[in-house]
PDB file of C-alpha atoms in Angstrom:
ATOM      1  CA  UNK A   1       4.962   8.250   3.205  1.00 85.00           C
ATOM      2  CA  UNK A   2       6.750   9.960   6.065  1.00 89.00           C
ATOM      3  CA  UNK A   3       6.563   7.733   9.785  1.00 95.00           C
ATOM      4  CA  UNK A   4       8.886   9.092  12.462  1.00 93.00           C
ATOM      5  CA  UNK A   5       9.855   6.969  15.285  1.00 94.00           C
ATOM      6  CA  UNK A   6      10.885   8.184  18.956  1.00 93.00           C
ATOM      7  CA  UNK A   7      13.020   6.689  20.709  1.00 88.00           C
ATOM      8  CA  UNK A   8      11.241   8.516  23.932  1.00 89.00           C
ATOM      9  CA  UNK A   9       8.103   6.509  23.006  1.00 87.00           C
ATOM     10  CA  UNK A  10       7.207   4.047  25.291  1.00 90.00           C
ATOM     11  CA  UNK A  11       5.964   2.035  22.521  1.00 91.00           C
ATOM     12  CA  UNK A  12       8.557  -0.320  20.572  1.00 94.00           C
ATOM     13  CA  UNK A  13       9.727   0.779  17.232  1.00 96.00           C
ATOM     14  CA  UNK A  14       8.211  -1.837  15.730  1.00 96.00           C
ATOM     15  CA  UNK A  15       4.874  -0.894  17.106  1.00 96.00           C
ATOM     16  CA  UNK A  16       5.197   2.863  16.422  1.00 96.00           C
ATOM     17  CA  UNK A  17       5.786   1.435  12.818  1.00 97.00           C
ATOM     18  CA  UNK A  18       2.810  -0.897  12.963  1.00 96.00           C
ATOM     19  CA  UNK A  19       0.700   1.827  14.374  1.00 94.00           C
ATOM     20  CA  UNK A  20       1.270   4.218  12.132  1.00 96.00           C
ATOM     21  CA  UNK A  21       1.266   2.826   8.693  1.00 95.00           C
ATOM     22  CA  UNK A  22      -2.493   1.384   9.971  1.00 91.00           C
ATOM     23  CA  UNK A  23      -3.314   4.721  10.848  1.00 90.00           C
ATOM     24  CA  UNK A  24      -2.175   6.388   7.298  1.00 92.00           C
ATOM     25  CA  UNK A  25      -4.100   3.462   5.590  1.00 89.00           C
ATOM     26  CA  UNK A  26      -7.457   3.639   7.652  1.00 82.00           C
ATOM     27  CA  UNK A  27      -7.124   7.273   7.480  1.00 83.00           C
ATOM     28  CA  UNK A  28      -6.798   7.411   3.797  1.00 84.00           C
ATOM     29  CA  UNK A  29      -3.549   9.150   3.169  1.00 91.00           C
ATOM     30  CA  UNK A  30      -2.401   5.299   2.036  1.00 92.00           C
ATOM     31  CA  UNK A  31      -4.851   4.597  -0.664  1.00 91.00           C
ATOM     32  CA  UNK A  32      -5.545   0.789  -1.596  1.00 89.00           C
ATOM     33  CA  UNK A  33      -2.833  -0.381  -3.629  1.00 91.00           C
ATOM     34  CA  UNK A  34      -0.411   1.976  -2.258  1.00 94.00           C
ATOM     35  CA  UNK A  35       3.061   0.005  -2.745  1.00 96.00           C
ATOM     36  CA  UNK A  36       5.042   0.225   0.501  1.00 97.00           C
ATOM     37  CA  UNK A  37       8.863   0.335   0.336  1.00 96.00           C
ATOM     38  CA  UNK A  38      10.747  -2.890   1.105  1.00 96.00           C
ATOM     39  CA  UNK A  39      11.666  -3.936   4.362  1.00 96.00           C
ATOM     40  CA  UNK A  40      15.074  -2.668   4.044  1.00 96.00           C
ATOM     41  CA  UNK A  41      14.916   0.251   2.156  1.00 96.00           C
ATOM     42  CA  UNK A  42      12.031   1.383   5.239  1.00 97.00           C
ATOM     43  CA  UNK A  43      14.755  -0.147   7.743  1.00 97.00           C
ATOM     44  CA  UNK A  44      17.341   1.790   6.474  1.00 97.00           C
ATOM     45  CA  UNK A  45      15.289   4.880   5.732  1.00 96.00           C
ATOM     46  CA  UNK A  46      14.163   4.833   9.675  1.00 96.00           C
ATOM     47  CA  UNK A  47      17.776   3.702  11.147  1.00 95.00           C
ATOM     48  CA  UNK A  48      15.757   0.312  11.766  1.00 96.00           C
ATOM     49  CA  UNK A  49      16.851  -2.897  11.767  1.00 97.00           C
ATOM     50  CA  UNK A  50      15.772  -4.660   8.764  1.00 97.00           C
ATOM     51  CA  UNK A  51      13.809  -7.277  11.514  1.00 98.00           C
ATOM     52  CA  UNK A  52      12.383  -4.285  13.128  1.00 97.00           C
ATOM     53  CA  UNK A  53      10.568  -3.259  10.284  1.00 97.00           C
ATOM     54  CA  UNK A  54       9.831  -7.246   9.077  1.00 97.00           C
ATOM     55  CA  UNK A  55       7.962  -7.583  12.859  1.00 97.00           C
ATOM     56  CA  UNK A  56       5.789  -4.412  11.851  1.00 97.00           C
ATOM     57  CA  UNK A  57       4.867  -5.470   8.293  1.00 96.00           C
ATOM     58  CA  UNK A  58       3.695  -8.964   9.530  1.00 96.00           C
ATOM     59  CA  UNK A  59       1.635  -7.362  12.124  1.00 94.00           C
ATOM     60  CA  UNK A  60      -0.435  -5.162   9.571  1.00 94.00           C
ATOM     61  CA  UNK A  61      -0.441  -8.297   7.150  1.00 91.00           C
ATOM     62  CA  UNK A  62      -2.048 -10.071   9.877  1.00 88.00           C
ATOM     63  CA  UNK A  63      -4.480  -7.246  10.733  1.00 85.00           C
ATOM     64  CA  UNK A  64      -5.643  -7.344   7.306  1.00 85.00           C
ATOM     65  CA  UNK A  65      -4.215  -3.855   6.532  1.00 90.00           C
ATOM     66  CA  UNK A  66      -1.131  -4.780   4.087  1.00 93.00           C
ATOM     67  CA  UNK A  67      -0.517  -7.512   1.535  1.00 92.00           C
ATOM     68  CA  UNK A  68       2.343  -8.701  -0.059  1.00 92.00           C
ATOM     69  CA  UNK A  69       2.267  -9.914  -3.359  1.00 91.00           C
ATOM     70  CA  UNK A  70       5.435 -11.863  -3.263  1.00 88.00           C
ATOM     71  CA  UNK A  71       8.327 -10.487  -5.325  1.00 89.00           C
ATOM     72  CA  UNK A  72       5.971  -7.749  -6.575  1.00 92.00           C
ATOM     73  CA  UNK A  73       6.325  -6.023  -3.070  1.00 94.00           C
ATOM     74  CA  UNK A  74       3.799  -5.138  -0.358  1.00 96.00           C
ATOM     75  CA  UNK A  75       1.027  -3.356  -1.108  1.00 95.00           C
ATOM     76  CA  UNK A  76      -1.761  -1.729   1.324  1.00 93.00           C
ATOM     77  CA  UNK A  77      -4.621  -4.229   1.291  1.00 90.00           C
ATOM     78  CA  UNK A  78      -8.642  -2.963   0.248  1.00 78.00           C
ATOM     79  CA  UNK A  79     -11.046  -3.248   3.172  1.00 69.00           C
ATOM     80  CA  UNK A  80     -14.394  -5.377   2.907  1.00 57.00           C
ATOM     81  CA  UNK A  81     -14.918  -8.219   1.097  1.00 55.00           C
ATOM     82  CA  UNK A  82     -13.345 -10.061  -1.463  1.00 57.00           C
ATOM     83  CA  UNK A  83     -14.986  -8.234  -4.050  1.00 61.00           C
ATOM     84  CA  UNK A  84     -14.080  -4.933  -3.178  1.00 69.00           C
ATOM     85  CA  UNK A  85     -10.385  -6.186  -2.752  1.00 68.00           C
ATOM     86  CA  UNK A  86     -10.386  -8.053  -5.973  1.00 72.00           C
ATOM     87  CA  UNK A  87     -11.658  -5.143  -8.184  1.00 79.00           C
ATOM     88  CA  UNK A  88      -9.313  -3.036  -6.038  1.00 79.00           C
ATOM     89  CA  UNK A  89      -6.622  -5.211  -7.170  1.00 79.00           C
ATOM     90  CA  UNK A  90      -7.796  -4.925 -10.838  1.00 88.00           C
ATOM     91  CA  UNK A  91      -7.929  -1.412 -10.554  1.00 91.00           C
ATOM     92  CA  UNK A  92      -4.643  -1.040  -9.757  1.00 89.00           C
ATOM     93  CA  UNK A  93      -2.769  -3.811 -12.529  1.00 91.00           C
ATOM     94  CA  UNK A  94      -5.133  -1.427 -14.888  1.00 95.00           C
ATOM     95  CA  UNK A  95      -3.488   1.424 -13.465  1.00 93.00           C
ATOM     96  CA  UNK A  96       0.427   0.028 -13.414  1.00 92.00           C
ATOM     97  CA  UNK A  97      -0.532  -1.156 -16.939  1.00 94.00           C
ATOM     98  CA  UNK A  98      -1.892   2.324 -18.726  1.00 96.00           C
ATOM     99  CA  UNK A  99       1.258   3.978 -17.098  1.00 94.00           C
ATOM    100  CA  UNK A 100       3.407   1.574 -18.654  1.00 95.00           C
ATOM    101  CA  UNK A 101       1.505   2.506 -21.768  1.00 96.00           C
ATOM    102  CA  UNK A 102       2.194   6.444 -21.455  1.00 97.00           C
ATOM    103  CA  UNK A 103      -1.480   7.248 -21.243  1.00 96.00           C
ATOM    104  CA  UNK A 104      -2.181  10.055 -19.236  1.00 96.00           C
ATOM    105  CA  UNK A 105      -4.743  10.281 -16.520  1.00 95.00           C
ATOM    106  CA  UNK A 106      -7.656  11.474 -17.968  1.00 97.00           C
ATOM    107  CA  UNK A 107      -7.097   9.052 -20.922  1.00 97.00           C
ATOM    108  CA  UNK A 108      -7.103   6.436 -18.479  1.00 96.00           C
ATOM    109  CA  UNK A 109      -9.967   7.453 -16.953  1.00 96.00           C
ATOM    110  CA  UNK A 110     -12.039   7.757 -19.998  1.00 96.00           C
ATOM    111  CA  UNK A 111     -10.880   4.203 -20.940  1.00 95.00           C
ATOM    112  CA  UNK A 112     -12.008   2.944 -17.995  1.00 95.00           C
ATOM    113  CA  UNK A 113     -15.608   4.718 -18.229  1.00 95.00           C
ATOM    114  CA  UNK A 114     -15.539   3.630 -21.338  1.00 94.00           C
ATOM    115  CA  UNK A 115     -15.304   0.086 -20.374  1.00 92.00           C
ATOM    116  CA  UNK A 116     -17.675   0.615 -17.787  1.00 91.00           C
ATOM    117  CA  UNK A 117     -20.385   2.072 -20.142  1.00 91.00           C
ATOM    118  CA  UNK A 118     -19.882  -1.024 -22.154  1.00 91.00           C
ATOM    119  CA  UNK A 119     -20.448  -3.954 -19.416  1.00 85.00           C
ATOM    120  CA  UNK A 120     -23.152  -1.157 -17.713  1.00 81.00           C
ATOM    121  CA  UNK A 121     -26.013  -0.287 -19.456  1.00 74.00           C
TER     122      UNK A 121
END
């Protein structure tokens, strides 16, 4: 994720921040479950103040566009319903969990069709 914040902008840092991390998520570059950095490692990485950054994060968490999933970090949030974000949510543990495992991709994937084909006729 690369943001780049001018200081020429008429816009406040925090809402070029804002801005663009909503854009990158809308846009798809961010996919759903796409683990942000921390506040402060994005503060520091921008040569933002730590509350800079905080303002932004709770303005996209409020838009519906993050989610932070306490100390597990903040993560960008699925659109829709509460379906769609809880098997989004699923699909990612699966996905955290399968690379803990040291499956590769395409065994993942062909676990996951294979639990598909089981539950879907």
């Amino acid at each position: 994720m690369t943001l780049k914040i001018r200081i020429d902008d008429s816009a406040a840092p925090y809402e070029q921040v804002r801005a663009q991390i909503s854009e990158l998520a809308r846009g798809g570059t961010l996919p759903v479950g796409y683990k942000l950095p921390t506040v402060r490692g994005l503060a520091e990485e921008l040569g933002l103040a730590a509350n800079t950054v905080a303002k932004a994060y709770r303005a996209l968490e409020a838009d519906g566009v993050i989610e932070t999933r306490g100390r597990n970090g903040t993560f960008i949030a699925a659109a829709g319903d509460a379906a769609a974000r809880e098997a989004s949510a699923a699909a990612q543990a699966f996905a955290e969990r399968v690379r803990r495992l040291g499956l590769t991709q395409d065994q993942a994937l062909a676990a996951a069709r294979d639990a598909l084909r089981a539950v879907y006729p």
